Amino acid sequence: MAMYGVPVLILKEGTSRTHGREALRANILAARVLAEILKTSLGPRGLDKMLVDSFGDITVTNDGATIVKEMEVQHPAAKLLVETAKAVDAEVGDGTTSAVVLAGALLEKAERLLDEGIHPTIIIEGYRKAMAKALEIIDEVAVKVPVGDIEKPEEREKTKSEIKKILYTTLASKYVATPDVLDKLMDMVIEAAFTAAEKRPDGTYNVKLDMIKIEKKKGGSLKDSMLVYGVVLDKEVVHPAMPRRVENARIALLDCPLEIEKPDITAKINITTPEQIRAFLEEEARILRDMVEKIAGVGANVVICQKGIDDVAQHY
């Protein structure tokens, strides 16, 4: 494109453009290549992939969500499929590999229909009708999981047993070492869900997922995983003598510092004798001690401070 004899570049220099059937086939090919990469990691005989990033870090996995996140995809059509996989993972938590492989298979069939001269609009309409029929059949063949009153021990165990069957098909495809570890993880997941479940008036339950947090720590093994009925803070205590675990905690949340702040005004203190230095430090310590005593006076035994904590205050 030129304006007044001066060339204007809309696209980056060196960019190639395709259109029509050529562009359509290139998009289908890119999506199918991505599907072929993930296909070998699908199912009980699926193989692990070894991924090496630009920093040389190695990831070994057969999880579709992890694979698509680690891949550096450039083609726009393949990127669209990657975003689809990420959306499935965010919404459902599983099935990313199946979604990509299914999309690749649908595009492969669509390409054959294109070769027969069928217009893309007709193919899309056919797929939409097929999707509606598939959703209808899924509702017909779906197996309802009986969820009893989890507050009653007998019904709680029965519901737990049914949910375990579902969890096994999901967790068994992940990189979990032994059956005993798998069983432990399933118990933890179910107990966490039961704890965060809120009963509705109609007898069903709503699990508040935002009440469940997963904290990962390096070192140890999966056997060291535990379920904590409380709050876990992935922070260091400010003093080594402080406890790492507190039962029946009364927590004080502070958005102000536990230290003496510098005044906004410009001030100058003249100290001429050692006694004045001692008095100055003692007054600072008294102010900090008063702060700590006020917190202790309300019964708080855990203090979470958004700002700084003075070294002197840490020792009280």
PDB file of C-alpha atoms in Angstrom:
ATOM      1  CA  MET A   1       0.000   0.000   0.000  1.00  0.00           C
ATOM      2  CA  ALA A   2       1.367   3.422  -0.920  1.00  0.00           C
ATOM      3  CA  MET A   3       0.179   6.928  -0.081  1.00  0.00           C
ATOM      4  CA  TYR A   4       1.561   9.936  -1.943  1.00  0.00           C
ATOM      5  CA  GLY A   5       4.359   7.728  -3.225  1.00  0.00           C
ATOM      6  CA  VAL A   6       5.445   6.676   0.312  1.00  0.00           C
ATOM      7  CA  PRO A   7       4.984   2.963   1.148  1.00  0.00           C
ATOM      8  CA  VAL A   8       2.942   2.296   4.316  1.00  0.00           C
ATOM      9  CA  LEU A   9       3.529  -1.016   6.079  1.00  0.00           C
ATOM     10  CA  ILE A  10       0.435  -2.340   7.859  1.00  0.00           C
ATOM     11  CA  LEU A  11       1.899  -5.776   8.607  1.00  0.00           C
ATOM     12  CA  LYS A  12       5.406  -6.545   9.763  1.00  0.00           C
ATOM     13  CA  GLU A  13       8.007  -6.648   7.035  1.00  0.00           C
ATOM     14  CA  GLY A  14       8.452 -10.193   5.776  1.00  0.00           C
ATOM     15  CA  THR A  15       4.917 -11.236   6.767  1.00  0.00           C
ATOM     16  CA  SER A  16       3.302 -13.666   4.327  1.00  0.00           C
ATOM     17  CA  ARG A  17      -0.423 -13.638   3.573  1.00  0.00           C
ATOM     18  CA  THR A  18      -2.672 -16.481   2.509  1.00  0.00           C
ATOM     19  CA  HIS A  19      -6.384 -16.443   1.742  1.00  0.00           C
ATOM     20  CA  GLY A  20      -9.185 -18.649   0.504  1.00  0.00           C
ATOM     21  CA  ARG A  21      -8.870 -22.432   0.540  1.00  0.00           C
ATOM     22  CA  GLU A  22      -5.098 -22.210   1.016  1.00  0.00           C
ATOM     23  CA  ALA A  23      -5.498 -20.333   4.323  1.00  0.00           C
ATOM     24  CA  LEU A  24      -8.273 -22.682   5.414  1.00  0.00           C
ATOM     25  CA  ARG A  25      -6.141 -25.776   4.837  1.00  0.00           C
ATOM     26  CA  ALA A  26      -3.143 -24.177   6.584  1.00  0.00           C
ATOM     27  CA  ASN A  27      -5.277 -23.515   9.666  1.00  0.00           C
ATOM     28  CA  ILE A  28      -6.619 -27.063   9.668  1.00  0.00           C
ATOM     29  CA  LEU A  29      -3.108 -28.470   9.295  1.00  0.00           C
ATOM     30  CA  ALA A  30      -1.774 -26.416  12.232  1.00  0.00           C
ATOM     31  CA  ALA A  31      -4.595 -27.583  14.504  1.00  0.00           C
ATOM     32  CA  ARG A  32      -4.172 -31.208  13.423  1.00  0.00           C
ATOM     33  CA  VAL A  33      -0.430 -31.099  14.121  1.00  0.00           C
ATOM     34  CA  LEU A  34      -1.137 -29.924  17.674  1.00  0.00           C
ATOM     35  CA  ALA A  35      -3.729 -32.685  18.082  1.00  0.00           C
ATOM     36  CA  GLU A  36      -1.247 -35.298  16.815  1.00  0.00           C
ATOM     37  CA  ILE A  37       1.303 -34.149  19.405  1.00  0.00           C
ATOM     38  CA  LEU A  38      -1.175 -34.632  22.254  1.00  0.00           C
ATOM     39  CA  LYS A  39      -2.796 -37.783  20.875  1.00  0.00           C
ATOM     40  CA  THR A  40      -0.021 -40.082  22.101  1.00  0.00           C
ATOM     41  CA  SER A  41      -0.527 -38.912  25.699  1.00  0.00           C
ATOM     42  CA  LEU A  42      -4.242 -39.780  25.744  1.00  0.00           C
ATOM     43  CA  GLY A  43      -5.758 -42.768  27.504  1.00  0.00           C
ATOM     44  CA  PRO A  44      -4.431 -45.543  29.756  1.00  0.00           C
ATOM     45  CA  ARG A  45      -1.591 -46.266  27.330  1.00  0.00           C
ATOM     46  CA  GLY A  46      -0.714 -42.619  26.911  1.00  0.00           C
ATOM     47  CA  LEU A  47       2.974 -41.753  27.015  1.00  0.00           C
ATOM     48  CA  ASP A  48       4.689 -38.992  28.967  1.00  0.00           C
ATOM     49  CA  LYS A  49       6.207 -36.018  27.172  1.00  0.00           C
ATOM     50  CA  MET A  50       9.564 -34.504  28.059  1.00  0.00           C
ATOM     51  CA  LEU A  51       9.388 -30.729  27.628  1.00  0.00           C
ATOM     52  CA  VAL A  52      12.490 -28.542  27.693  1.00  0.00           C
ATOM     53  CA  ASP A  53      11.944 -24.777  27.882  1.00  0.00           C
ATOM     54  CA  SER A  54      14.237 -21.954  26.770  1.00  0.00           C
ATOM     55  CA  PHE A  55      15.965 -21.959  30.174  1.00  0.00           C
ATOM     56  CA  GLY A  56      16.738 -25.670  29.971  1.00  0.00           C
ATOM     57  CA  ASP A  57      14.185 -26.632  32.640  1.00  0.00           C
ATOM     58  CA  ILE A  58      12.733 -30.094  32.057  1.00  0.00           C
ATOM     59  CA  THR A  59       9.106 -31.097  32.637  1.00  0.00           C
ATOM     60  CA  VAL A  60       7.946 -34.715  32.285  1.00  0.00           C
ATOM     61  CA  THR A  61       4.166 -35.065  32.083  1.00  0.00           C
ATOM     62  CA  ASN A  62       1.241 -36.534  30.172  1.00  0.00           C
ATOM     63  CA  ASP A  63      -1.172 -33.865  31.384  1.00  0.00           C
ATOM     64  CA  GLY A  64      -2.609 -32.011  28.398  1.00  0.00           C
ATOM     65  CA  ALA A  65      -3.008 -28.714  30.264  1.00  0.00           C
ATOM     66  CA  THR A  66       0.652 -28.709  31.281  1.00  0.00           C
ATOM     67  CA  ILE A  67       1.818 -29.616  27.776  1.00  0.00           C
ATOM     68  CA  VAL A  68      -0.090 -26.811  26.028  1.00  0.00           C
ATOM     69  CA  LYS A  69       1.038 -24.273  28.649  1.00  0.00           C
ATOM     70  CA  GLU A  70       4.699 -25.174  28.147  1.00  0.00           C
ATOM     71  CA  MET A  71       4.555 -25.234  24.340  1.00  0.00           C
ATOM     72  CA  GLU A  72       5.521 -22.115  22.407  1.00  0.00           C
ATOM     73  CA  VAL A  73       2.869 -22.105  19.680  1.00  0.00           C
ATOM     74  CA  GLN A  74       3.165 -19.488  16.921  1.00  0.00           C
ATOM     75  CA  HIS A  75       0.413 -20.326  14.420  1.00  0.00           C
ATOM     76  CA  PRO A  76      -2.834 -18.386  15.089  1.00  0.00           C
ATOM     77  CA  ALA A  77      -5.100 -21.404  14.525  1.00  0.00           C
ATOM     78  CA  ALA A  78      -3.024 -23.592  16.832  1.00  0.00           C
ATOM     79  CA  LYS A  79      -3.008 -20.777  19.413  1.00  0.00           C
ATOM     80  CA  LEU A  80      -6.805 -20.771  19.278  1.00  0.00           C
ATOM     81  CA  LEU A  81      -6.801 -24.485  20.082  1.00  0.00           C
ATOM     82  CA  VAL A  82      -4.365 -23.885  22.957  1.00  0.00           C
ATOM     83  CA  GLU A  83      -6.698 -21.239  24.394  1.00  0.00           C
ATOM     84  CA  THR A  84      -9.579 -23.709  24.056  1.00  0.00           C
ATOM     85  CA  ALA A  85      -7.609 -26.282  26.047  1.00  0.00           C
ATOM     86  CA  LYS A  86      -6.808 -23.705  28.738  1.00  0.00           C
ATOM     87  CA  ALA A  87     -10.486 -22.732  28.961  1.00  0.00           C
ATOM     88  CA  VAL A  88     -11.494 -26.385  29.409  1.00  0.00           C
ATOM     89  CA  ASP A  89      -8.871 -26.810  32.128  1.00  0.00           C
ATOM     90  CA  ALA A  90     -10.027 -23.663  33.954  1.00  0.00           C
ATOM     91  CA  GLU A  91     -13.723 -24.568  33.727  1.00  0.00           C
ATOM     92  CA  VAL A  92     -13.639 -28.354  34.199  1.00  0.00           C
ATOM     93  CA  GLY A  93     -10.166 -29.111  35.546  1.00  0.00           C
ATOM     94  CA  ASP A  94      -9.577 -32.042  33.179  1.00  0.00           C
ATOM     95  CA  GLY A  95     -10.195 -33.208  29.614  1.00  0.00           C
ATOM     96  CA  THR A  96      -7.781 -30.848  27.872  1.00  0.00           C
ATOM     97  CA  THR A  97      -6.116 -33.602  25.851  1.00  0.00           C
ATOM     98  CA  SER A  98      -9.492 -35.037  24.834  1.00  0.00           C
ATOM     99  CA  ALA A  99     -10.719 -31.582  23.768  1.00  0.00           C
ATOM    100  CA  VAL A 100      -7.704 -30.945  21.527  1.00  0.00           C
ATOM    101  CA  VAL A 101      -7.725 -34.448  20.021  1.00  0.00           C
ATOM    102  CA  LEU A 102     -11.478 -34.236  19.363  1.00  0.00           C
ATOM    103  CA  ALA A 103     -11.077 -30.835  17.707  1.00  0.00           C
ATOM    104  CA  GLY A 104      -8.280 -32.211  15.524  1.00  0.00           C
ATOM    105  CA  ALA A 105     -10.429 -35.181  14.473  1.00  0.00           C
ATOM    106  CA  LEU A 106     -13.377 -32.912  13.630  1.00  0.00           C
ATOM    107  CA  LEU A 107     -11.143 -30.701  11.501  1.00  0.00           C
ATOM    108  CA  GLU A 108      -9.729 -33.752   9.726  1.00  0.00           C
ATOM    109  CA  LYS A 109     -13.258 -34.874   8.793  1.00  0.00           C
ATOM    110  CA  ALA A 110     -14.156 -31.307   7.815  1.00  0.00           C
ATOM    111  CA  GLU A 111     -11.203 -31.204   5.419  1.00  0.00           C
ATOM    112  CA  ARG A 112     -12.527 -34.282   3.617  1.00  0.00           C
ATOM    113  CA  LEU A 113     -15.917 -32.609   3.249  1.00  0.00           C
ATOM    114  CA  LEU A 114     -14.214 -29.502   1.864  1.00  0.00           C
ATOM    115  CA  ASP A 115     -12.476 -31.687  -0.722  1.00  0.00           C
ATOM    116  CA  GLU A 116     -15.917 -32.880  -1.827  1.00  0.00           C
ATOM    117  CA  GLY A 117     -16.937 -29.270  -2.468  1.00  0.00           C
ATOM    118  CA  ILE A 118     -19.170 -28.744   0.571  1.00  0.00           C
ATOM    119  CA  HIS A 119     -19.259 -25.135   1.784  1.00  0.00           C
ATOM    120  CA  PRO A 120     -17.730 -24.443   5.247  1.00  0.00           C
ATOM    121  CA  THR A 121     -21.010 -22.894   6.474  1.00  0.00           C
ATOM    122  CA  ILE A 122     -22.860 -26.152   5.814  1.00  0.00           C
ATOM    123  CA  ILE A 123     -20.159 -28.150   7.627  1.00  0.00           C
ATOM    124  CA  ILE A 124     -20.360 -25.827  10.646  1.00  0.00           C
ATOM    125  CA  GLU A 125     -24.149 -26.135  10.758  1.00  0.00           C
ATOM    126  CA  GLY A 126     -23.830 -29.924  10.628  1.00  0.00           C
ATOM    127  CA  TYR A 127     -21.390 -29.921  13.532  1.00  0.00           C
ATOM    128  CA  ARG A 128     -23.725 -27.709  15.566  1.00  0.00           C
ATOM    129  CA  LYS A 129     -26.602 -30.141  15.051  1.00  0.00           C
ATOM    130  CA  ALA A 130     -24.307 -33.031  15.973  1.00  0.00           C
ATOM    131  CA  MET A 131     -23.276 -31.198  19.159  1.00  0.00           C
ATOM    132  CA  ALA A 132     -26.910 -30.654  20.149  1.00  0.00           C
ATOM    133  CA  LYS A 133     -27.635 -34.362  19.594  1.00  0.00           C
ATOM    134  CA  ALA A 134     -24.530 -35.382  21.558  1.00  0.00           C
ATOM    135  CA  LEU A 135     -25.562 -33.217  24.521  1.00  0.00           C
ATOM    136  CA  GLU A 136     -29.023 -34.769  24.387  1.00  0.00           C
ATOM    137  CA  ILE A 137     -27.587 -38.298  24.445  1.00  0.00           C
ATOM    138  CA  ILE A 138     -25.168 -37.425  27.262  1.00  0.00           C
ATOM    139  CA  ASP A 139     -28.089 -36.384  29.460  1.00  0.00           C
ATOM    140  CA  GLU A 140     -29.845 -39.678  28.686  1.00  0.00           C
ATOM    141  CA  VAL A 141     -26.891 -41.967  29.452  1.00  0.00           C
ATOM    142  CA  ALA A 142     -25.476 -39.934  32.362  1.00  0.00           C
ATOM    143  CA  VAL A 143     -25.201 -41.819  35.653  1.00  0.00           C
ATOM    144  CA  LYS A 144     -26.441 -39.783  38.584  1.00  0.00           C
ATOM    145  CA  VAL A 145     -24.234 -39.892  41.659  1.00  0.00           C
ATOM    146  CA  PRO A 146     -26.336 -40.233  44.801  1.00  0.00           C
ATOM    147  CA  VAL A 147     -25.250 -37.615  47.319  1.00  0.00           C
ATOM    148  CA  GLY A 148     -26.681 -38.241  50.764  1.00  0.00           C
ATOM    149  CA  ASP A 149     -26.646 -36.118  53.878  1.00  0.00           C
ATOM    150  CA  ILE A 150     -22.892 -35.832  54.526  1.00  0.00           C
ATOM    151  CA  GLU A 151     -23.599 -34.784  58.107  1.00  0.00           C
ATOM    152  CA  LYS A 152     -24.770 -38.343  58.834  1.00  0.00           C
ATOM    153  CA  PRO A 153     -21.826 -40.811  59.149  1.00  0.00           C
ATOM    154  CA  GLU A 154     -23.423 -43.671  57.154  1.00  0.00           C
ATOM    155  CA  GLU A 155     -24.541 -41.503  54.234  1.00  0.00           C
ATOM    156  CA  ARG A 156     -21.248 -39.613  54.353  1.00  0.00           C
ATOM    157  CA  GLU A 157     -19.244 -42.818  53.828  1.00  0.00           C
ATOM    158  CA  LYS A 158     -21.574 -44.005  51.048  1.00  0.00           C
ATOM    159  CA  THR A 159     -21.287 -40.678  49.233  1.00  0.00           C
ATOM    160  CA  LYS A 160     -17.520 -40.733  49.722  1.00  0.00           C
ATOM    161  CA  SER A 161     -17.325 -44.198  48.124  1.00  0.00           C
ATOM    162  CA  GLU A 162     -19.275 -43.030  45.049  1.00  0.00           C
ATOM    163  CA  ILE A 163     -17.157 -39.908  44.610  1.00  0.00           C
ATOM    164  CA  LYS A 164     -13.968 -41.981  44.921  1.00  0.00           C
ATOM    165  CA  LYS A 165     -14.929 -43.931  41.800  1.00  0.00           C
ATOM    166  CA  ILE A 166     -15.086 -40.676  39.848  1.00  0.00           C
ATOM    167  CA  LEU A 167     -11.882 -39.295  41.319  1.00  0.00           C
ATOM    168  CA  TYR A 168      -9.951 -42.458  40.526  1.00  0.00           C
ATOM    169  CA  THR A 169     -10.454 -42.107  36.767  1.00  0.00           C
ATOM    170  CA  THR A 170      -9.090 -38.557  36.966  1.00  0.00           C
ATOM    171  CA  LEU A 171      -6.196 -38.929  39.403  1.00  0.00           C
ATOM    172  CA  ALA A 172      -5.069 -42.275  37.976  1.00  0.00           C
ATOM    173  CA  SER A 173      -4.108 -40.496  34.747  1.00  0.00           C
ATOM    174  CA  LYS A 174      -1.886 -38.064  36.636  1.00  0.00           C
ATOM    175  CA  TYR A 175       1.680 -38.704  37.706  1.00  0.00           C
ATOM    176  CA  VAL A 176       0.871 -40.365  41.049  1.00  0.00           C
ATOM    177  CA  ALA A 177       3.360 -42.967  42.229  1.00  0.00           C
ATOM    178  CA  THR A 178       1.560 -45.718  44.177  1.00  0.00           C
ATOM    179  CA  PRO A 179      -2.021 -46.830  44.953  1.00  0.00           C
ATOM    180  CA  ASP A 180      -1.668 -45.917  48.643  1.00  0.00           C
ATOM    181  CA  VAL A 181      -0.660 -42.346  47.735  1.00  0.00           C
ATOM    182  CA  LEU A 182      -3.550 -42.166  45.269  1.00  0.00           C
ATOM    183  CA  ASP A 183      -5.967 -43.346  47.953  1.00  0.00           C
ATOM    184  CA  LYS A 184      -4.638 -40.772  50.417  1.00  0.00           C
ATOM    185  CA  LEU A 185      -5.001 -37.932  47.914  1.00  0.00           C
ATOM    186  CA  MET A 186      -8.578 -38.970  47.111  1.00  0.00           C
ATOM    187  CA  ASP A 187      -9.489 -38.990  50.808  1.00  0.00           C
ATOM    188  CA  MET A 188      -7.972 -35.520  51.228  1.00  0.00           C
ATOM    189  CA  VAL A 189      -9.836 -34.112  48.217  1.00  0.00           C
ATOM    190  CA  ILE A 190     -13.182 -35.506  49.374  1.00  0.00           C
ATOM    191  CA  GLU A 191     -12.744 -34.359  52.981  1.00  0.00           C
ATOM    192  CA  ALA A 192     -11.761 -30.873  51.803  1.00  0.00           C
ATOM    193  CA  ALA A 193     -14.872 -30.729  49.589  1.00  0.00           C
ATOM    194  CA  PHE A 194     -17.132 -31.957  52.398  1.00  0.00           C
ATOM    195  CA  THR A 195     -15.691 -29.376  54.796  1.00  0.00           C
ATOM    196  CA  ALA A 196     -16.268 -26.520  52.336  1.00  0.00           C
ATOM    197  CA  ALA A 197     -19.743 -27.772  51.324  1.00  0.00           C
ATOM    198  CA  GLU A 198     -22.807 -25.714  52.163  1.00  0.00           C
ATOM    199  CA  LYS A 199     -26.214 -27.370  52.147  1.00  0.00           C
ATOM    200  CA  ARG A 200     -28.919 -25.728  50.045  1.00  0.00           C
ATOM    201  CA  PRO A 201     -32.622 -25.687  51.005  1.00  0.00           C
ATOM    202  CA  ASP A 202     -33.367 -28.338  48.325  1.00  0.00           C
ATOM    203  CA  GLY A 203     -30.909 -30.790  49.929  1.00  0.00           C
ATOM    204  CA  THR A 204     -28.111 -30.371  47.384  1.00  0.00           C
ATOM    205  CA  TYR A 205     -24.680 -29.021  48.255  1.00  0.00           C
ATOM    206  CA  ASN A 206     -22.628 -26.100  47.021  1.00  0.00           C
ATOM    207  CA  VAL A 207     -18.883 -26.535  47.480  1.00  0.00           C
ATOM    208  CA  LYS A 208     -17.209 -23.178  48.055  1.00  0.00           C
ATOM    209  CA  LEU A 209     -14.000 -23.744  46.134  1.00  0.00           C
ATOM    210  CA  ASP A 210     -12.590 -20.401  47.231  1.00  0.00           C
ATOM    211  CA  MET A 211     -12.474 -21.829  50.771  1.00  0.00           C
ATOM    212  CA  ILE A 212      -9.991 -24.491  49.642  1.00  0.00           C
ATOM    213  CA  LYS A 213      -6.369 -23.563  49.024  1.00  0.00           C
ATOM    214  CA  ILE A 214      -3.539 -25.758  47.796  1.00  0.00           C
ATOM    215  CA  GLU A 215      -0.065 -24.896  49.065  1.00  0.00           C
ATOM    216  CA  LYS A 216       2.894 -26.575  47.367  1.00  0.00           C
ATOM    217  CA  LYS A 217       6.242 -26.917  49.116  1.00  0.00           C
ATOM    218  CA  LYS A 218       9.440 -28.294  47.634  1.00  0.00           C
ATOM    219  CA  GLY A 219      11.007 -31.343  49.218  1.00  0.00           C
ATOM    220  CA  GLY A 220       9.489 -34.475  50.729  1.00  0.00           C
ATOM    221  CA  SER A 221       7.073 -36.679  48.811  1.00  0.00           C
ATOM    222  CA  LEU A 222       3.373 -36.937  48.032  1.00  0.00           C
ATOM    223  CA  LYS A 223       2.992 -39.081  51.159  1.00  0.00           C
ATOM    224  CA  ASP A 224       3.773 -35.990  53.229  1.00  0.00           C
ATOM    225  CA  SER A 225       0.667 -34.225  51.917  1.00  0.00           C
ATOM    226  CA  MET A 226      -1.849 -33.280  54.591  1.00  0.00           C
ATOM    227  CA  LEU A 227      -5.215 -31.634  54.976  1.00  0.00           C
ATOM    228  CA  VAL A 228      -5.272 -28.734  57.420  1.00  0.00           C
ATOM    229  CA  TYR A 229      -8.627 -27.710  58.863  1.00  0.00           C
ATOM    230  CA  GLY A 230      -7.715 -24.082  59.286  1.00  0.00           C
ATOM    231  CA  VAL A 231      -5.527 -21.434  57.693  1.00  0.00           C
ATOM    232  CA  VAL A 232      -2.074 -22.052  56.215  1.00  0.00           C
ATOM    233  CA  LEU A 233       0.187 -19.050  55.668  1.00  0.00           C
ATOM    234  CA  ASP A 234       3.091 -19.547  53.300  1.00  0.00           C
ATOM    235  CA  LYS A 235       5.158 -16.981  55.184  1.00  0.00           C
ATOM    236  CA  GLU A 236       8.104 -17.061  57.559  1.00  0.00           C
ATOM    237  CA  VAL A 237       7.736 -16.034  61.200  1.00  0.00           C
ATOM    238  CA  VAL A 238       9.657 -12.888  62.101  1.00  0.00           C
ATOM    239  CA  HIS A 239      11.423 -14.564  65.044  1.00  0.00           C
ATOM    240  CA  PRO A 240      12.780 -18.149  65.197  1.00  0.00           C
ATOM    241  CA  ALA A 241      11.339 -18.700  68.692  1.00  0.00           C
ATOM    242  CA  MET A 242       7.781 -18.186  67.449  1.00  0.00           C
ATOM    243  CA  PRO A 243       5.588 -21.319  67.031  1.00  0.00           C
ATOM    244  CA  ARG A 244       4.901 -22.708  63.563  1.00  0.00           C
ATOM    245  CA  ARG A 245       1.455 -24.028  64.492  1.00  0.00           C
ATOM    246  CA  VAL A 246      -1.184 -22.403  66.700  1.00  0.00           C
ATOM    247  CA  GLU A 247      -4.357 -24.135  67.912  1.00  0.00           C
ATOM    248  CA  ASN A 248      -7.482 -22.100  68.730  1.00  0.00           C
ATOM    249  CA  ALA A 249      -5.860 -19.018  67.250  1.00  0.00           C
ATOM    250  CA  ARG A 250      -7.177 -15.525  67.893  1.00  0.00           C
ATOM    251  CA  ILE A 251      -5.815 -13.566  64.967  1.00  0.00           C
ATOM    252  CA  ALA A 252      -5.137  -9.837  64.827  1.00  0.00           C
ATOM    253  CA  LEU A 253      -4.839  -8.402  61.310  1.00  0.00           C
ATOM    254  CA  LEU A 254      -2.884  -5.156  61.199  1.00  0.00           C
ATOM    255  CA  ASP A 255      -2.409  -2.790  58.282  1.00  0.00           C
ATOM    256  CA  CYS A 256      -0.181  -0.513  60.367  1.00  0.00           C
ATOM    257  CA  PRO A 257       3.470  -1.102  61.289  1.00  0.00           C
ATOM    258  CA  LEU A 258       4.598  -2.361  64.696  1.00  0.00           C
ATOM    259  CA  GLU A 259       7.466   0.071  64.713  1.00  0.00           C
ATOM    260  CA  ILE A 260       8.086   3.729  65.369  1.00  0.00           C
ATOM    261  CA  GLU A 261       7.495   5.671  62.188  1.00  0.00           C
ATOM    262  CA  LYS A 262       9.437   8.737  61.219  1.00  0.00           C
ATOM    263  CA  PRO A 263       7.394  11.938  61.573  1.00  0.00           C
ATOM    264  CA  ASP A 264       6.322  13.859  58.493  1.00  0.00           C
ATOM    265  CA  ILE A 265       7.768  17.060  59.910  1.00  0.00           C
ATOM    266  CA  THR A 266      11.472  17.811  59.830  1.00  0.00           C
ATOM    267  CA  ALA A 267      12.810  17.425  63.365  1.00  0.00           C
ATOM    268  CA  LYS A 268      16.252  17.442  64.930  1.00  0.00           C
ATOM    269  CA  ILE A 269      17.274  16.121  68.340  1.00  0.00           C
ATOM    270  CA  ASN A 270      20.521  17.170  69.978  1.00  0.00           C
ATOM    271  CA  ILE A 271      22.005  14.439  72.181  1.00  0.00           C
ATOM    272  CA  THR A 272      25.050  15.427  74.180  1.00  0.00           C
ATOM    273  CA  THR A 273      25.354  12.750  76.887  1.00  0.00           C
ATOM    274  CA  PRO A 274      25.162   8.922  77.085  1.00  0.00           C
ATOM    275  CA  GLU A 275      22.221   9.252  79.498  1.00  0.00           C
ATOM    276  CA  GLN A 276      20.208  11.030  76.814  1.00  0.00           C
ATOM    277  CA  ILE A 277      20.893   8.205  74.335  1.00  0.00           C
ATOM    278  CA  ARG A 278      19.779   5.661  76.937  1.00  0.00           C
ATOM    279  CA  ALA A 279      16.625   7.642  77.685  1.00  0.00           C
ATOM    280  CA  PHE A 280      15.854   7.953  73.971  1.00  0.00           C
ATOM    281  CA  LEU A 281      16.170   4.184  73.408  1.00  0.00           C
ATOM    282  CA  GLU A 282      14.167   3.387  76.539  1.00  0.00           C
ATOM    283  CA  GLU A 283      11.347   5.639  75.344  1.00  0.00           C
ATOM    284  CA  GLU A 284      11.293   3.872  71.967  1.00  0.00           C
ATOM    285  CA  ALA A 285      11.163   0.508  73.748  1.00  0.00           C
ATOM    286  CA  ARG A 286       8.318   1.743  75.984  1.00  0.00           C
ATOM    287  CA  ILE A 287       6.245   2.850  72.980  1.00  0.00           C
ATOM    288  CA  LEU A 288       6.753  -0.514  71.271  1.00  0.00           C
ATOM    289  CA  ARG A 289       5.959  -2.382  74.497  1.00  0.00           C
ATOM    290  CA  ASP A 290       2.697  -0.451  74.825  1.00  0.00           C
ATOM    291  CA  MET A 291       1.756  -1.468  71.262  1.00  0.00           C
ATOM    292  CA  VAL A 292       2.421  -5.134  72.005  1.00  0.00           C
ATOM    293  CA  GLU A 293       0.588  -5.040  75.349  1.00  0.00           C
ATOM    294  CA  LYS A 294      -2.518  -3.585  73.705  1.00  0.00           C
ATOM    295  CA  ILE A 295      -2.551  -6.446  71.187  1.00  0.00           C
ATOM    296  CA  ALA A 296      -1.991  -9.020  73.939  1.00  0.00           C
ATOM    297  CA  GLY A 297      -4.704  -7.335  76.008  1.00  0.00           C
ATOM    298  CA  VAL A 298      -7.425  -8.215  73.486  1.00  0.00           C
ATOM    299  CA  GLY A 299      -6.387 -11.875  73.622  1.00  0.00           C
ATOM    300  CA  ALA A 300      -4.695 -12.167  70.225  1.00  0.00           C
ATOM    301  CA  ASN A 301      -2.086 -14.926  70.006  1.00  0.00           C
ATOM    302  CA  VAL A 302      -1.399 -14.591  66.269  1.00  0.00           C
ATOM    303  CA  VAL A 303      -0.495 -11.274  64.656  1.00  0.00           C
ATOM    304  CA  ILE A 304      -0.464 -10.826  60.891  1.00  0.00           C
ATOM    305  CA  CYS A 305       1.051  -7.487  60.013  1.00  0.00           C
ATOM    306  CA  GLN A 306       0.953  -6.045  56.512  1.00  0.00           C
ATOM    307  CA  LYS A 307       3.858  -3.722  57.257  1.00  0.00           C
ATOM    308  CA  GLY A 308       7.071  -3.811  59.274  1.00  0.00           C
ATOM    309  CA  ILE A 309       7.641  -5.226  62.774  1.00  0.00           C
ATOM    310  CA  ASP A 310      10.449  -3.725  64.839  1.00  0.00           C
ATOM    311  CA  ASP A 311      13.123  -6.062  66.226  1.00  0.00           C
ATOM    312  CA  VAL A 312      12.326  -4.892  69.753  1.00  0.00           C
ATOM    313  CA  ALA A 313       8.610  -5.695  69.324  1.00  0.00           C
ATOM    314  CA  GLN A 314       9.471  -9.210  68.136  1.00  0.00           C
ATOM    315  CA  HIS A 315      10.994 -10.109  71.515  1.00  0.00           C
ATOM    316  CA  TYR A 316       7.936  -9.247  73.611  1.00  0.00           C
TER     317      TYR A 316
END
